[in-house]
Short mmCIF file of C-alpha atoms in Angstrom, two decimals:
data_model
loop_
_atom_site.label_atom_id
_atom_site.label_comp_id
_atom_site.label_asym_id
_atom_site.label_seq_id
_atom_site.Cartn_x
_atom_site.Cartn_y
_atom_site.Cartn_z
CA UNK A 1 192.91 76.64 161.07
CA UNK A 2 193.11 80.46 161.49
CA UNK A 3 190.28 82.18 159.83
CA UNK A 4 191.21 83.77 156.67
CA UNK A 5 191.12 87.49 156.59
CA UNK A 6 191.76 90.68 154.27
CA UNK A 7 193.47 93.79 155.29
CA UNK A 8 192.19 97.02 153.91
CA UNK A 9 194.67 99.68 154.07
CA UNK A 10 193.67 103.37 154.02
CA UNK A 11 196.48 105.98 153.05
CA UNK A 12 195.94 109.52 153.57
CA UNK A 13 197.18 112.21 151.41
CA UNK A 14 198.45 114.10 154.45
CA UNK A 15 200.96 113.09 157.09
CA UNK A 16 198.11 110.93 158.98
CA UNK A 17 199.15 107.31 159.77
CA UNK A 18 198.07 104.42 157.49
CA UNK A 19 194.91 102.88 158.88
CA UNK A 20 194.44 99.11 158.57
CA UNK A 21 191.05 97.18 158.66
CA UNK A 22 191.06 93.63 159.08
CA UNK A 23 188.04 92.09 157.31
CA UNK A 24 187.18 88.32 157.75
CA UNK A 25 186.60 86.41 154.55
CA UNK A 26 183.37 84.95 156.03
CA UNK A 27 182.10 88.50 156.67
CA UNK A 28 182.68 89.19 152.93
CA UNK A 29 180.90 86.12 151.89
CA UNK A 30 177.97 86.97 154.22
CA UNK A 31 177.85 90.41 152.95
CA UNK A 32 177.95 89.13 149.25
CA UNK A 33 175.14 86.71 149.85
CA UNK A 34 173.16 89.54 151.64
CA UNK A 35 173.53 91.91 148.64
CA UNK A 36 172.66 89.11 146.14
CA UNK A 37 169.47 88.38 148.40
CA UNK A 38 168.42 92.06 148.70
CA UNK A 39 169.14 92.73 144.97
CA UNK A 40 167.15 89.67 143.98
CA UNK A 41 164.30 90.65 146.36
CA UNK A 42 164.20 94.04 144.78
CA UNK A 43 164.14 92.80 141.43
CA UNK A 44 161.46 90.28 142.30
CA UNK A 45 159.49 93.05 143.91
CA UNK A 46 159.88 95.29 140.91
CA UNK A 47 158.78 92.49 138.47
CA UNK A 48 155.78 91.79 140.74
CA UNK A 49 154.80 95.33 140.82
CA UNK A 50 154.72 95.55 137.05
CA UNK A 51 152.83 92.19 136.81
CA UNK A 52 150.25 93.46 139.17
CA UNK A 53 150.14 97.01 137.31
CA UNK A 54 149.77 95.00 134.01
CA UNK A 55 147.00 92.97 135.39
CA UNK A 56 145.12 95.85 136.95
CA UNK A 57 145.34 97.56 133.52
CA UNK A 58 143.96 94.33 131.97
CA UNK A 59 141.27 94.01 134.62
CA UNK A 60 140.18 97.60 133.88
CA UNK A 61 139.86 96.92 130.18
CA UNK A 62 137.80 93.69 130.79
CA UNK A 63 135.68 95.58 133.21
CA UNK A 64 134.87 98.16 130.61
CA UNK A 65 134.44 95.42 128.03
CA UNK A 66 132.08 93.77 130.50
CA UNK A 67 129.99 96.91 130.96
CA UNK A 68 129.79 97.19 127.24
CA UNK A 69 128.72 93.60 126.74
CA UNK A 70 126.11 94.17 129.49
CA UNK A 71 124.66 97.12 127.61
CA UNK A 72 124.77 95.33 124.39
CA UNK A 73 122.83 92.24 125.99
CA UNK A 74 120.37 94.60 127.66
CA UNK A 75 119.86 96.15 124.19
CA UNK A 76 119.49 92.76 122.41
CA UNK A 77 117.06 91.71 125.23
CA UNK A 78 114.96 94.81 124.72
CA UNK A 79 115.00 94.45 120.99
CA UNK A 80 113.98 90.69 121.25
CA UNK A 81 111.02 91.75 123.56
CA UNK A 82 109.94 94.46 121.00
CA UNK A 83 110.12 91.98 118.17
CA UNK A 84 108.27 89.64 119.90
CA UNK A 85 105.54 91.95 120.96
CA UNK A 86 105.38 93.05 117.34
CA UNK A 87 104.97 89.53 116.14
CA UNK A 88 102.22 88.97 118.61
CA UNK A 89 100.47 91.96 117.12
CA UNK A 90 100.89 90.79 113.52
CA UNK A 91 99.75 87.25 114.55
CA UNK A 92 96.72 88.77 116.09
CA UNK A 93 96.18 90.94 113.01
CA UNK A 94 96.88 87.85 110.77
CA UNK A 95 94.11 85.85 112.67
CA UNK A 96 91.46 88.63 112.38
CA UNK A 97 92.23 88.96 108.59
CA UNK A 98 91.80 85.31 108.07
CA UNK A 99 88.62 85.34 110.11
CA UNK A 100 87.26 88.18 107.75
CA UNK A 101 88.42 86.42 104.57
CA UNK A 102 87.52 82.80 105.73
CA UNK A 103 91.02 81.67 105.07
CA UNK A 104 92.47 78.96 107.32
CA UNK A 105 96.12 78.21 108.26
CA UNK A 106 96.51 74.53 109.10
CA UNK A 107 100.23 75.03 109.98
CA UNK A 108 99.49 77.24 112.91
CA UNK A 109 96.03 75.94 113.73
CA UNK A 110 94.32 79.21 112.66
CA UNK A 111 90.66 78.27 111.44
CA UNK A 112 87.98 80.11 109.95
CA UNK A 113 85.60 82.15 111.84
CA UNK A 114 86.11 84.99 114.62
CA UNK A 115 88.86 84.92 117.00
CA UNK A 116 88.41 84.91 120.79
CA UNK A 117 89.40 88.08 122.56
CA UNK A 118 92.88 87.89 124.19
CA UNK A 119 93.83 84.52 122.39
CA UNK A 120 97.28 84.63 121.03
CA UNK A 121 99.75 82.29 119.57
CA UNK A 122 101.71 80.51 122.14
CA UNK A 123 104.64 80.68 119.94
CA UNK A 124 105.40 84.26 120.46
CA UNK A 125 103.71 85.03 123.62
CA UNK A 126 105.50 82.65 125.88
CA UNK A 127 108.83 82.57 124.25
CA UNK A 128 109.69 85.98 123.30
CA UNK A 129 107.75 88.52 125.59
CA UNK A 130 108.97 86.99 128.87
CA UNK A 131 112.75 87.16 128.89
CA UNK A 132 115.10 86.91 131.78
CA UNK A 133 117.45 89.75 132.66
CA UNK A 134 120.31 87.11 132.93
CA UNK A 135 120.29 85.90 129.38
CA UNK A 136 123.45 84.28 128.14
CA UNK A 137 124.51 84.82 124.48
CA UNK A 138 123.73 81.19 123.57
CA UNK A 139 120.21 81.60 124.74
CA UNK A 140 119.65 84.77 123.12
CA UNK A 141 120.88 83.38 120.06
CA UNK A 142 118.47 80.51 120.23
CA UNK A 143 115.53 82.99 120.85
CA UNK A 144 116.73 85.06 117.84
CA UNK A 145 116.52 81.84 115.68
CA UNK A 146 113.03 81.35 116.93
CA UNK A 147 112.33 84.84 116.21
CA UNK A 148 113.59 84.48 112.61
CA UNK A 149 111.49 81.33 112.18
CA UNK A 150 108.31 82.86 113.27
CA UNK A 151 109.05 85.96 111.17
CA UNK A 152 109.53 83.73 108.18
CA UNK A 153 106.07 82.01 108.84
CA UNK A 154 104.44 85.34 109.40
CA UNK A 155 105.87 86.55 106.04
CA UNK A 156 104.66 83.35 104.18
CA UNK A 157 101.17 84.03 105.93
CA UNK A 158 101.14 87.73 104.82
CA UNK A 159 102.13 86.83 101.35
CA UNK A 160 99.22 84.30 101.28
CA UNK A 161 96.87 87.20 102.46
CA UNK A 162 98.32 89.69 99.99
CA UNK A 163 97.61 87.07 96.99
CA UNK A 164 94.08 86.77 98.30
CA UNK A 165 93.49 90.64 98.39
CA UNK A 166 95.15 90.90 95.08
CA UNK A 167 92.80 88.32 93.71
CA UNK A 168 89.78 90.19 95.44
CA UNK A 169 90.96 93.28 93.92
CA UNK A 170 91.02 91.79 90.55
CA UNK A 171 87.58 90.24 91.21
CA UNK A 172 86.33 93.62 92.10
CA UNK A 173 87.73 95.10 88.99
CA UNK A 174 86.09 92.40 86.86
CA UNK A 175 82.66 92.64 88.48
CA UNK A 176 80.12 94.49 86.30
CA UNK A 177 79.22 97.13 88.93
CA UNK A 178 77.98 100.29 86.95
CA UNK A 179 75.28 100.68 84.41
CA UNK A 180 76.62 100.27 80.79
CA UNK A 181 74.14 102.83 79.59
CA UNK A 182 71.67 105.27 81.16
CA UNK A 183 68.13 105.07 80.25
CA UNK A 184 64.78 103.65 81.44
CA UNK A 185 64.44 99.92 82.16
CA UNK A 186 61.50 98.93 80.06
CA UNK A 187 61.77 95.18 80.78
CA UNK A 188 63.39 93.76 83.97
CA UNK A 189 65.09 90.33 84.62
CA UNK A 190 62.69 87.27 84.94
CA UNK A 191 59.23 86.31 83.59
CA UNK A 192 57.62 88.79 81.18
CA UNK A 193 55.12 88.70 78.15
CA UNK A 194 57.01 88.25 74.77
CA UNK A 195 56.11 91.62 72.83
CA UNK A 196 55.68 89.62 69.60
CA UNK A 197 53.89 86.27 70.82
CA UNK A 198 52.21 87.59 74.05
CA UNK A 199 53.66 84.35 75.66
CA UNK A 200 55.11 84.19 79.21
CA UNK A 201 58.94 83.76 78.66
CA UNK A 202 62.11 84.30 80.80
CA UNK A 203 63.77 87.46 80.09
CA UNK A 204 67.56 86.63 80.73
CA UNK A 205 68.52 90.27 81.19
CA UNK A 206 67.63 94.13 81.43
CA UNK A 207 66.18 96.11 78.35
CA UNK A 208 67.31 99.80 78.75
CA UNK A 209 65.60 102.11 76.44
CA UNK A 210 67.84 105.01 75.31
CA UNK A 211 68.16 107.33 72.19
CA UNK A 212 69.48 105.84 69.13
CA UNK A 213 73.36 106.08 69.22
CA UNK A 214 73.45 106.54 72.99
CA UNK A 215 76.88 105.49 74.22
CA UNK A 216 77.42 102.06 75.94
CA UNK A 217 80.48 101.74 78.43
CA UNK A 218 82.02 98.55 79.76
CA UNK A 219 80.69 97.94 83.33
CA UNK A 220 84.19 96.45 84.29
CA UNK A 221 87.46 95.21 83.09
CA UNK A 222 87.39 92.23 80.77
CA UNK A 223 88.30 90.79 77.10
CA UNK A 224 85.91 91.09 74.17
CA UNK A 225 85.31 87.39 73.07
CA UNK A 226 82.51 88.13 70.56
CA UNK A 227 81.50 91.03 68.40
CA UNK A 228 79.01 90.32 65.52
CA UNK A 229 75.31 89.33 64.70
CA UNK A 230 73.57 86.81 66.74
CA UNK A 231 69.99 86.06 65.61
CA UNK A 232 67.19 88.16 66.96
CA UNK A 233 69.63 90.14 69.14
CA UNK A 234 71.14 91.73 66.10
CA UNK A 235 74.58 93.35 66.58
CA UNK A 236 75.85 91.71 69.92
CA UNK A 237 79.04 92.05 72.06
CA UNK A 238 80.11 89.55 74.74
CA UNK A 239 82.85 90.45 77.22
CA UNK A 240 84.47 87.89 79.35
CA UNK A 241 85.51 89.37 82.83
CA UNK A 242 87.11 86.31 84.42
CA UNK A 243 85.98 84.32 87.34
CA UNK A 244 83.26 82.89 85.16
CA UNK A 245 81.47 86.24 84.62
CA UNK A 246 80.51 87.33 81.12
CA UNK A 247 78.12 90.10 79.88
CA UNK A 248 76.25 90.54 76.67
CA UNK A 249 74.96 93.66 74.90
CA UNK A 250 72.38 93.39 72.19
CA UNK A 251 70.45 95.21 69.54
CA UNK A 252 73.60 97.55 69.08
CA UNK A 253 73.68 100.24 66.34
CA UNK A 254 77.52 99.85 65.96
CA UNK A 255 80.22 98.06 67.81
CA UNK A 256 83.38 99.97 68.72
CA UNK A 257 85.46 96.87 69.71
CA UNK A 258 86.31 93.72 68.20
CA UNK A 259 87.07 90.09 69.51
CA UNK A 260 90.26 89.98 71.54
CA UNK A 261 90.32 93.77 72.59
CA UNK A 262 90.90 94.22 76.24
CA UNK A 263 88.58 96.92 77.86
CA UNK A 264 88.57 98.72 81.23
CA UNK A 265 85.68 99.75 83.32
CA UNK A 266 84.21 102.81 81.69
CA UNK A 267 85.64 102.19 78.20
CA UNK A 268 83.29 102.99 75.24
CA UNK A 269 82.35 99.87 73.45
CA UNK A 270 79.11 100.44 71.38
CA UNK A 271 76.13 102.64 70.62
CA UNK A 272 72.36 101.81 71.51
CA UNK A 273 70.58 100.72 68.45
CA UNK A 274 67.60 98.68 67.11
CA UNK A 275 69.20 95.79 65.30
CA UNK A 276 67.64 92.34 65.37
CA UNK A 277 64.28 91.63 66.73
CA UNK A 278 63.23 94.84 68.49
CA UNK A 279 60.49 97.29 69.08
CA UNK A 280 62.70 100.35 69.35
CA UNK A 281 66.09 101.65 70.23
CA UNK A 282 67.28 99.82 73.53
CA UNK A 283 70.15 97.85 75.03
CA UNK A 284 69.56 94.22 75.93
CA UNK A 285 72.11 93.71 78.92
CA UNK A 286 72.79 90.32 80.40
CA UNK A 287 75.19 89.04 83.21
CA UNK A 288 75.91 85.29 83.11
CA UNK A 289 77.96 83.59 85.83
CA UNK A 290 79.34 80.16 84.59
CA UNK A 291 76.82 80.36 81.84
CA UNK A 292 73.78 81.01 84.02
CA UNK A 293 71.74 84.22 83.57
CA UNK A 294 71.85 86.34 86.75
CA UNK A 295 69.88 89.45 87.48
CA UNK A 296 72.23 92.41 86.47
CA UNK A 297 70.77 94.55 89.25
CA UNK A 298 72.44 92.37 91.88
CA UNK A 299 75.93 93.61 90.64
CA UNK A 300 75.08 97.21 89.88
CA UNK A 301 76.28 99.47 92.76
CA UNK A 302 74.92 102.78 91.29
CA UNK A 303 71.59 104.09 91.84
#
């Protein structure tokens, strides 16, 4: 069979002869296929270019995010190291305070007594201050959880110490540490000759001679538990300072407080007198701990 062909006639506007071109059908088919292939390749190349450009943009964003995350992780590592070091110092300070206050902490094996130089709790020292520079977020989160648990234990420990020092502050405020009245000590604590019988007896307090009506002040905080007559001591005031400590004031000319009153250190409570069994104006002053008379001089910090 003869090959099919097409004739392309070109007619000029002038008197030139008509030009005829014979084009084989196979050539047209090959040309069409070639155009389609070239067009497809061009479209594919264009799509690939845009995809590559898109991936490049995404990679740039990812790189920037990665740099940001690296900076954040570095900051987190530094903060963890700082917190760990701080907890180490708090731990050592906690041990020193407990050694000074004779408090023990069985939960962390902190016993009474002085601490050895350079000894620290392994909880914080080995887990928090030696961090790798390639920590993954999961590991960092685990360390943060441990830091949080350790901080909670430290908080509980410091709360216990705070309660202890608060109690000591209250004890100091309740300790009769000043003279209730100024004068001359005519009879000290201990054995003495009774001025009436001349027999050797135990004197349970101090006799402070002072002018009649001399002011008497509370030597520490407390609550008045008795104010009235008591045999040979005449007018007597008893103040309960807590912690088993009570003070007694005898031979008073007048009482300026009553049972149930709360007094502060330095508060005016009475006046020196000569009531009861007395040889002259003076204050009989006692300090009792759990009912046992103590030498008041042991508590007085003033000269």
